[in-house]
N, CA, C and O atoms as a printed pandas DataFrame, in Angstrom:
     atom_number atom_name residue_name chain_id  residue_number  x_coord  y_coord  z_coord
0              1         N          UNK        A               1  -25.417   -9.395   27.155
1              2        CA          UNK        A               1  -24.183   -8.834   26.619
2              3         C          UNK        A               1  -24.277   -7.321   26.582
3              4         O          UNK        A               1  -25.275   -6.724   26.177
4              5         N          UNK        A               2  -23.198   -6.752   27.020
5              6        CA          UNK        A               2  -22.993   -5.554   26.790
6              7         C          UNK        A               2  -22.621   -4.578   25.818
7              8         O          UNK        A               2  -21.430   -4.677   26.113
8              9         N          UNK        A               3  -22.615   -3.707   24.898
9             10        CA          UNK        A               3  -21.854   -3.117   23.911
10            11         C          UNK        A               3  -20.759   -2.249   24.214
11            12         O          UNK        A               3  -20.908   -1.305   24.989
12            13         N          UNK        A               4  -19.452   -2.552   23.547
13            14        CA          UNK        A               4  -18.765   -1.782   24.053
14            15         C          UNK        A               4  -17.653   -1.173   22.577
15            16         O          UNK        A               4  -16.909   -1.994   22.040
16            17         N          UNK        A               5  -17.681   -0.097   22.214
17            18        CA          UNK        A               5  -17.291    0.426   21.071
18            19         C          UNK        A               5  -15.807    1.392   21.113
19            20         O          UNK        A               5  -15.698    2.403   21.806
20            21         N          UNK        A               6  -15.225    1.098   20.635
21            22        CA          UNK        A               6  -13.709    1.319   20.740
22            23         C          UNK        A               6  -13.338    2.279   19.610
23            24         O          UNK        A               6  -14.033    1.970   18.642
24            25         N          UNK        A               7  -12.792    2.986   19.409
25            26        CA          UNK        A               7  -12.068    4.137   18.508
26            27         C          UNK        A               7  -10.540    4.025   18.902
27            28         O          UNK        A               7   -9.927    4.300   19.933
28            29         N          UNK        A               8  -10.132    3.461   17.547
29            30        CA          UNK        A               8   -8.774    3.527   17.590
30            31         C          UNK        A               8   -7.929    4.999   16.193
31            32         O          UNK        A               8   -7.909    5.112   14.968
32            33         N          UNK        A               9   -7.450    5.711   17.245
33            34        CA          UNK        A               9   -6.648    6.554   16.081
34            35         C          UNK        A               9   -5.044    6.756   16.443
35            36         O          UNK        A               9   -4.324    6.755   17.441
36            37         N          UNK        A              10   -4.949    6.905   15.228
37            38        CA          UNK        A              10   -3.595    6.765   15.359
38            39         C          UNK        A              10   -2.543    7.952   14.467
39            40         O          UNK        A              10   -2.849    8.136   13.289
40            41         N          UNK        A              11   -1.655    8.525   14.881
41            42        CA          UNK        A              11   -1.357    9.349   14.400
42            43         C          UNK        A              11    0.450    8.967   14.368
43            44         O          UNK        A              11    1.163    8.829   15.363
44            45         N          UNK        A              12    0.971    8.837   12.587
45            46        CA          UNK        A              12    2.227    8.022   12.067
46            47         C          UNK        A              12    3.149    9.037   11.681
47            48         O          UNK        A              12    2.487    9.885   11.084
48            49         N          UNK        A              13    4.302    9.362   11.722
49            50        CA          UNK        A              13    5.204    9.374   10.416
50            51         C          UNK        A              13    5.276    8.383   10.069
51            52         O          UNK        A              13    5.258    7.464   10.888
52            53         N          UNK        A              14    5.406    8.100    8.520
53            54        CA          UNK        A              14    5.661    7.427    7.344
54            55         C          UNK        A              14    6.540    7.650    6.493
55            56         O          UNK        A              14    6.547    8.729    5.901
56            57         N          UNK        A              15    7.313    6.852    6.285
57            58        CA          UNK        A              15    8.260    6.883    4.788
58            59         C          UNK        A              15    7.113    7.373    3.678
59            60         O          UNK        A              15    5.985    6.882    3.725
60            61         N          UNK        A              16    7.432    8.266    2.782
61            62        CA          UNK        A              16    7.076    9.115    1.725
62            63         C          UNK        A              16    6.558    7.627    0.626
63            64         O          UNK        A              16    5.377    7.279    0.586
64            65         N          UNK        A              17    7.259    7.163    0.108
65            66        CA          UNK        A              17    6.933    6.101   -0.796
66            67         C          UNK        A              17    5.632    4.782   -0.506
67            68         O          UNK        A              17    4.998    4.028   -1.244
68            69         N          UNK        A              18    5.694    5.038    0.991
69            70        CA          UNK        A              18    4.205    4.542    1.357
70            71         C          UNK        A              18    2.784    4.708    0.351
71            72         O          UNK        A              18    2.726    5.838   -0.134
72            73         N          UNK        A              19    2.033    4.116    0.089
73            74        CA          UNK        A              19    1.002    4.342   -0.465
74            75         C          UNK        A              19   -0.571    3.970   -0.046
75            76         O          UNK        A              19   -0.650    2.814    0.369
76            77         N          UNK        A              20   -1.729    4.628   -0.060
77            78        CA          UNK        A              20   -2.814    4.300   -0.234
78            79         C          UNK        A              20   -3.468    3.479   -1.010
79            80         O          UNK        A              20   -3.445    4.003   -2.124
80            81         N          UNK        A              21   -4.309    2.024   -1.082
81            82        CA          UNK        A              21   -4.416    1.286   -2.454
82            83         C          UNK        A              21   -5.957    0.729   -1.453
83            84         O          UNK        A              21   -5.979    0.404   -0.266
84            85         N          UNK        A              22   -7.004    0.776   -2.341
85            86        CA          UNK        A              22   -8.111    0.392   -2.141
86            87         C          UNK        A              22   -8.665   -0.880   -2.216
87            88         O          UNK        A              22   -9.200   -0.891   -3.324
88            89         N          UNK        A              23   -8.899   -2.238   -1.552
89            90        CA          UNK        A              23   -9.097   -3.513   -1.896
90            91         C          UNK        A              23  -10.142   -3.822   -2.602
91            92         O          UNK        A              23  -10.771   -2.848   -3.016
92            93         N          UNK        A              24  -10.526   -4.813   -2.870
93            94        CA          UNK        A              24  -11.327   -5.243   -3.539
94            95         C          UNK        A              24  -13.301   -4.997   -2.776
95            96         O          UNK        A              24  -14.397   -4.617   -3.188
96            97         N          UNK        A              25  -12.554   -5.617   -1.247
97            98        CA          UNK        A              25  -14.212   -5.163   -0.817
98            99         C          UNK        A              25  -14.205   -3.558   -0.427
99           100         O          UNK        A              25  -14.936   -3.151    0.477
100          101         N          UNK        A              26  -13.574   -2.914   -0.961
101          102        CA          UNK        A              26  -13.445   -1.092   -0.944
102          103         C          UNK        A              26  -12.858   -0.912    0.054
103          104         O          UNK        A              26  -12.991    0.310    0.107
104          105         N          UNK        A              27  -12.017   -1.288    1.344
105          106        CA          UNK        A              27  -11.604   -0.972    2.395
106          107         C          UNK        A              27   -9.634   -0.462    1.615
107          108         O          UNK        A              27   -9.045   -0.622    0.545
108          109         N          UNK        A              28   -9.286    0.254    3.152
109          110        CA          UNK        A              28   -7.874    1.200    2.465
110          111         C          UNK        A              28   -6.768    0.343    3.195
111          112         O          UNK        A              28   -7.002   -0.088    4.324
112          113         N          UNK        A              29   -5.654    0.109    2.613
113          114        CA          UNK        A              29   -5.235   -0.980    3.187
114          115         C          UNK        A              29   -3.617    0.115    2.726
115          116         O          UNK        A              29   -3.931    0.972    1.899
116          117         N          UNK        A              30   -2.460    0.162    3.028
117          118        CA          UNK        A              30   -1.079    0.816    2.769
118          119         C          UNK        A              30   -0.366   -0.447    2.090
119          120         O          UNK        A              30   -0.269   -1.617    2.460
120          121         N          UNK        A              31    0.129    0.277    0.879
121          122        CA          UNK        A              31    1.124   -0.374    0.254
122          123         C          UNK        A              31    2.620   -0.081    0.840
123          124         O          UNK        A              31    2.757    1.042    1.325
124          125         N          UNK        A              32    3.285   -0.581    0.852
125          126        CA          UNK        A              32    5.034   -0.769    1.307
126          127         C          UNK        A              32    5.898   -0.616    0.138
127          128         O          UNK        A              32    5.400   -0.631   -0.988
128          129         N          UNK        A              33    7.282   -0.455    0.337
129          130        CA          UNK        A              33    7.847   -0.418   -1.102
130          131         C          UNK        A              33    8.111   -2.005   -1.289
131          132         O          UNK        A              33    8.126   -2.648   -2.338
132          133         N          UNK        A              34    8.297   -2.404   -0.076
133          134        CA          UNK        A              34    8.759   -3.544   -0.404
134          135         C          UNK        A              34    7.538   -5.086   -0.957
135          136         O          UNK        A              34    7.422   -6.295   -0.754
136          137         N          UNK        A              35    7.166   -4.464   -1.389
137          138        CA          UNK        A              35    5.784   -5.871   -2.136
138          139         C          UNK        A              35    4.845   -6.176   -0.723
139          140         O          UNK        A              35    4.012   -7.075   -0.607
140          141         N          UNK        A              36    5.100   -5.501   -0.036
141          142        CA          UNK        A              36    4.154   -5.750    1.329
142          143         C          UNK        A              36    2.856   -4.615    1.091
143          144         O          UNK        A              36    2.678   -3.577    0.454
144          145         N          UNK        A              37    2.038   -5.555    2.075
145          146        CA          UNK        A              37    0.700   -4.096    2.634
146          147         C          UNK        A              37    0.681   -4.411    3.727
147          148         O          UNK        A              37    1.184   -5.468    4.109
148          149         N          UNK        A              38   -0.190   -3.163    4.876
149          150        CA          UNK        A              38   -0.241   -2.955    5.968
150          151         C          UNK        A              38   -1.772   -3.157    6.047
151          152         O          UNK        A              38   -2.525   -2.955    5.094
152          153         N          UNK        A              39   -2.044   -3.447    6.898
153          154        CA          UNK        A              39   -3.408   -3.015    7.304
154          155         C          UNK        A              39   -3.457   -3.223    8.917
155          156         O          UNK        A              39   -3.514   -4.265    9.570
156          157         N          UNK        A              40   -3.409   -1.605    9.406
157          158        CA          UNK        A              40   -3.571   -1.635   10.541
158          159         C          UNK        A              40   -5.126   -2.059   11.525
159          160         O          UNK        A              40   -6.152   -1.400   11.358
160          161         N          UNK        A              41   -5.072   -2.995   12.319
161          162        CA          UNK        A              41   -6.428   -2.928   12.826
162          163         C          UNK        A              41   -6.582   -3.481   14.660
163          164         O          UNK        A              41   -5.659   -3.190   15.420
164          165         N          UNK        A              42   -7.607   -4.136   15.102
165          166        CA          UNK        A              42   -7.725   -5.107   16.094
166          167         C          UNK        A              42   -6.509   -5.706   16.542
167          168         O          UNK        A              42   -6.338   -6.680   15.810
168          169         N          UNK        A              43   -5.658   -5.633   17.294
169          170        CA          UNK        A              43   -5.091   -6.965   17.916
170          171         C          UNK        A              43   -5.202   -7.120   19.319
171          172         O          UNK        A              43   -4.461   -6.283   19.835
172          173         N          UNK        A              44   -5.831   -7.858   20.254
173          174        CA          UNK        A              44   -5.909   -7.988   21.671
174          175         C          UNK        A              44   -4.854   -8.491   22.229
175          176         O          UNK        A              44   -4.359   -9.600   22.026
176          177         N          UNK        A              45   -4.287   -7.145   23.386
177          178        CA          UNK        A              45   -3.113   -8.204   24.173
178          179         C          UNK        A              45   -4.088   -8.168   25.181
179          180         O          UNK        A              45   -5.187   -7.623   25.283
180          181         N          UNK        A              46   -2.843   -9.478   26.486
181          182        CA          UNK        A              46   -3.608   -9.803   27.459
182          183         C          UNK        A              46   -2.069   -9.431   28.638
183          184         O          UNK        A              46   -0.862   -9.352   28.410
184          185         N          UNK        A              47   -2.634   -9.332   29.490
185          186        CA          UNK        A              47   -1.419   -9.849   30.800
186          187         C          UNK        A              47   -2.088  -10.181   31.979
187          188         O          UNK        A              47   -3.189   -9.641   32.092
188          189         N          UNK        A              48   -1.658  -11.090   33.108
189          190        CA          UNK        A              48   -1.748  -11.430   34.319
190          191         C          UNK        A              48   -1.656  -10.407   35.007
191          192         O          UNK        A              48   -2.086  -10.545   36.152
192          193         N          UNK        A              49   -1.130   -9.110   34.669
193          194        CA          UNK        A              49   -1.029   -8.008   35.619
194          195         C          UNK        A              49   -0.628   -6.675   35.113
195          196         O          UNK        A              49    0.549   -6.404   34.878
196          197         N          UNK        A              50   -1.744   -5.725   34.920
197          198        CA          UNK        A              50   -1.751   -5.038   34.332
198          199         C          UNK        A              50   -0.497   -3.720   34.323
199          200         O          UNK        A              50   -0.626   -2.763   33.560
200          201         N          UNK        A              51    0.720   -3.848   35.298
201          202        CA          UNK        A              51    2.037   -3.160   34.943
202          203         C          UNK        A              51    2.444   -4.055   34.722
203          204         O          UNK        A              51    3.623   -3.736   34.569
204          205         N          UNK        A              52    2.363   -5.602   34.478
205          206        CA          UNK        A              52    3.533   -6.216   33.887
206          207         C          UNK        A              52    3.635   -6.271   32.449
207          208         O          UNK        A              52    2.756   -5.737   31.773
208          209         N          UNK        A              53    4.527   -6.807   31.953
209          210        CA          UNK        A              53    4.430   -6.838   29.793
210          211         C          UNK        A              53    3.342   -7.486   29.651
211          212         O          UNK        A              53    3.145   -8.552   30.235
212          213         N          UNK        A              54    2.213   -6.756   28.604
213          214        CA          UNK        A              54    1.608   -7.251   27.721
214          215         C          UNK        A              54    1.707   -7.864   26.450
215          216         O          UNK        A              54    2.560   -7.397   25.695
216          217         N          UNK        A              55    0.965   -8.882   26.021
217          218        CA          UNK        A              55    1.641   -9.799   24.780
218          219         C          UNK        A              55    0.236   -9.900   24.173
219          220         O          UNK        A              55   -0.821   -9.449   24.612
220          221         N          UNK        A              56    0.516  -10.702   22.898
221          222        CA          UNK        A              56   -0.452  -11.201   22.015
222          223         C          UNK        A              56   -1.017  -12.503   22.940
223          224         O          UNK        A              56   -0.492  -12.918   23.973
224          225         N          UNK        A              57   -2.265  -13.043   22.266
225          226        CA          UNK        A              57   -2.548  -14.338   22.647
226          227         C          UNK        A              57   -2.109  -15.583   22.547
227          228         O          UNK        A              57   -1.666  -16.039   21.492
228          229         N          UNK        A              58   -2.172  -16.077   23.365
229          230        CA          UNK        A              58   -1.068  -17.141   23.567
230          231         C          UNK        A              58   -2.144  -18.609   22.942
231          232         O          UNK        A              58   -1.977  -19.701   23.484
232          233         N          UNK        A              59   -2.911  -18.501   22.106
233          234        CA          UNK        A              59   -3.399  -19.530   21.223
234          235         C          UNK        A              59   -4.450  -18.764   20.368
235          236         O          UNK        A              59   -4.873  -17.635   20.621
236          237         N          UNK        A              60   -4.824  -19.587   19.268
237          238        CA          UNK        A              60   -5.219  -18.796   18.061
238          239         C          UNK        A              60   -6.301  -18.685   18.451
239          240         O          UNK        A              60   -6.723  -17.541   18.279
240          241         N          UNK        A              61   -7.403  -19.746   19.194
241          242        CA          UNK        A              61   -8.455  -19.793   19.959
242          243         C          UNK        A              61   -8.514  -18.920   20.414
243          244         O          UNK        A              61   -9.315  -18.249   19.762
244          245         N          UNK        A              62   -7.977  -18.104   21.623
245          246        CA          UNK        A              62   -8.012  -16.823   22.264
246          247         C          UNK        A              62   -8.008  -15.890   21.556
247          248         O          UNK        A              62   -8.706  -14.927   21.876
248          249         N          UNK        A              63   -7.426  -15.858   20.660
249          250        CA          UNK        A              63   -7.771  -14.628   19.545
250          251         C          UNK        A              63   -8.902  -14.416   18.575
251          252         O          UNK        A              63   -9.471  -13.324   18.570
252          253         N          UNK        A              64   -9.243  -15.305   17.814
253          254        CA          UNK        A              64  -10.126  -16.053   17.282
254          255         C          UNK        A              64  -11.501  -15.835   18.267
255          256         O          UNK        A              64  -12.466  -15.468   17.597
256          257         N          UNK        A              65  -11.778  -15.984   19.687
257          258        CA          UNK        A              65  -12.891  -15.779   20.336
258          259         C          UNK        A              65  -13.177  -13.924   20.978
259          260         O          UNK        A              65  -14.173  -13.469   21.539
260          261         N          UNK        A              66  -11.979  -13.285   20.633
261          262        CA          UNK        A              66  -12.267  -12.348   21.128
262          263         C          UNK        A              66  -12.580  -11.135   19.883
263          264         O          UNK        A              66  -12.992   -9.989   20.063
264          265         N          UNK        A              67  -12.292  -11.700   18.796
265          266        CA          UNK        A              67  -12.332  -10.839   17.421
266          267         C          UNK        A              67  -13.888  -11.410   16.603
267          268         O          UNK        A              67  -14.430  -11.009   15.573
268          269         N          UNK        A              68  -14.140  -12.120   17.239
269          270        CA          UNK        A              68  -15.527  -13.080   17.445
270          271         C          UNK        A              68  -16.693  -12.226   17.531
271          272         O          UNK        A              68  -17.731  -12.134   16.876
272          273         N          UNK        A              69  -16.002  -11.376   18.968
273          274        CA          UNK        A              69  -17.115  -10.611   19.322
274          275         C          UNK        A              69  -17.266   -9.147   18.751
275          276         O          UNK        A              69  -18.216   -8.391   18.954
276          277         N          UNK        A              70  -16.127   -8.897   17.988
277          278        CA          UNK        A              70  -16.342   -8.055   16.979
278          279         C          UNK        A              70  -17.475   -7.832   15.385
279          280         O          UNK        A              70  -17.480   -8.451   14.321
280          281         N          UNK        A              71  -18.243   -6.776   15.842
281          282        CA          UNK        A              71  -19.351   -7.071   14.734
282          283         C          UNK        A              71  -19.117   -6.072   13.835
283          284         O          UNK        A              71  -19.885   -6.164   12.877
284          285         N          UNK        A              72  -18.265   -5.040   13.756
285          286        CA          UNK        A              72  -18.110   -4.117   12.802
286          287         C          UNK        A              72  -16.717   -3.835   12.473
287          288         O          UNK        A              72  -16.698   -3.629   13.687
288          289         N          UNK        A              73  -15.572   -3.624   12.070
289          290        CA          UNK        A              73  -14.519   -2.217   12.133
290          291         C          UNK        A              73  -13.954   -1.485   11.293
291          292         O          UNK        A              73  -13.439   -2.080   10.346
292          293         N          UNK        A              74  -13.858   -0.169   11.321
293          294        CA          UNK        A              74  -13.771    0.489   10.262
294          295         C          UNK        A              74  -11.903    1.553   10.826
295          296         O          UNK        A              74  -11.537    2.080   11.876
296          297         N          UNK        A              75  -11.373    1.413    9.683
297          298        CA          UNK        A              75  -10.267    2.131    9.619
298          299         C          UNK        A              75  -10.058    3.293    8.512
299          300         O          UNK        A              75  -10.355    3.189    7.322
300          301         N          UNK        A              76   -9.554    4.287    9.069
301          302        CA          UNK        A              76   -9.353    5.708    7.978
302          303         C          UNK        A              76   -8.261    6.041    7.900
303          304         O          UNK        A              76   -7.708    6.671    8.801
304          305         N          UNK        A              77   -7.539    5.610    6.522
305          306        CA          UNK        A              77   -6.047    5.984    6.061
306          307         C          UNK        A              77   -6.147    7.052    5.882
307          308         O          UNK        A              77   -7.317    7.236    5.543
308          309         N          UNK        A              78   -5.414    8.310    5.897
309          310        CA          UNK        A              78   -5.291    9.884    5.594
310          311         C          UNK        A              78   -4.211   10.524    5.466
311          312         O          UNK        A              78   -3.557   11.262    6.202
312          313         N          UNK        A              79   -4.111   10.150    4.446
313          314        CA          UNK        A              79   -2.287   11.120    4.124
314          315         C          UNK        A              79   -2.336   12.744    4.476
315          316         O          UNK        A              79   -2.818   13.545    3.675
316          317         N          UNK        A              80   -1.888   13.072    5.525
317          318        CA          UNK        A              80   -1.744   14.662    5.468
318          319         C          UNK        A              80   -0.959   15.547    4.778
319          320         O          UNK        A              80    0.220   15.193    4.817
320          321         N          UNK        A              81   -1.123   16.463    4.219
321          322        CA          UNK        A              81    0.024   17.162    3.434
322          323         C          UNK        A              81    0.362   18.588    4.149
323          324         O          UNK        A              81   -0.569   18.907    4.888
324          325         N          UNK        A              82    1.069   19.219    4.146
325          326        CA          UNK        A              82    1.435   20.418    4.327
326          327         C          UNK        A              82    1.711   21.608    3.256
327          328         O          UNK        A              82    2.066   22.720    3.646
């Protein structure tokens, strides 16, 4: 097996009322106004051809085996201010 390590960043506007809220196993997860949270992370699409539409996995198995091979991931919420 090979290692292969991915950096995902991402850079949002956000509605103001958004919030930062810390879980229980210490990770940063966004509160919503609406009784929701976010937690952005992992999702693998796939396609038959790489200019055609990409989608999610088309069984939970396929997803499930490829987040499998995930052994770490770490995400950094950062409210910027001006």
């Amino acid at each position: 097996m090979k290692k292969l390590n991915v950096t995902i960043r991402l850079e949002m506007s956000v509605p103001d009322d958004w919030e930062l809220v810390t879980t229980s196993e210490g990770g940063d997860v966004l509160k919503l106004p609406n009784k929701q949270f976010l937690d952005l992370a992992i999702e693998p699409l796939f396609a038959t051809d790489p200019e055609q539409t990409w989608s999610s996995a088309e069984t939970q198995d396929a997803m499930n085996d490829i987040l499998d091979m995930v052994e770490s991931e770490d995400v950094v919420y950062e409210f910027v201010t001006h």
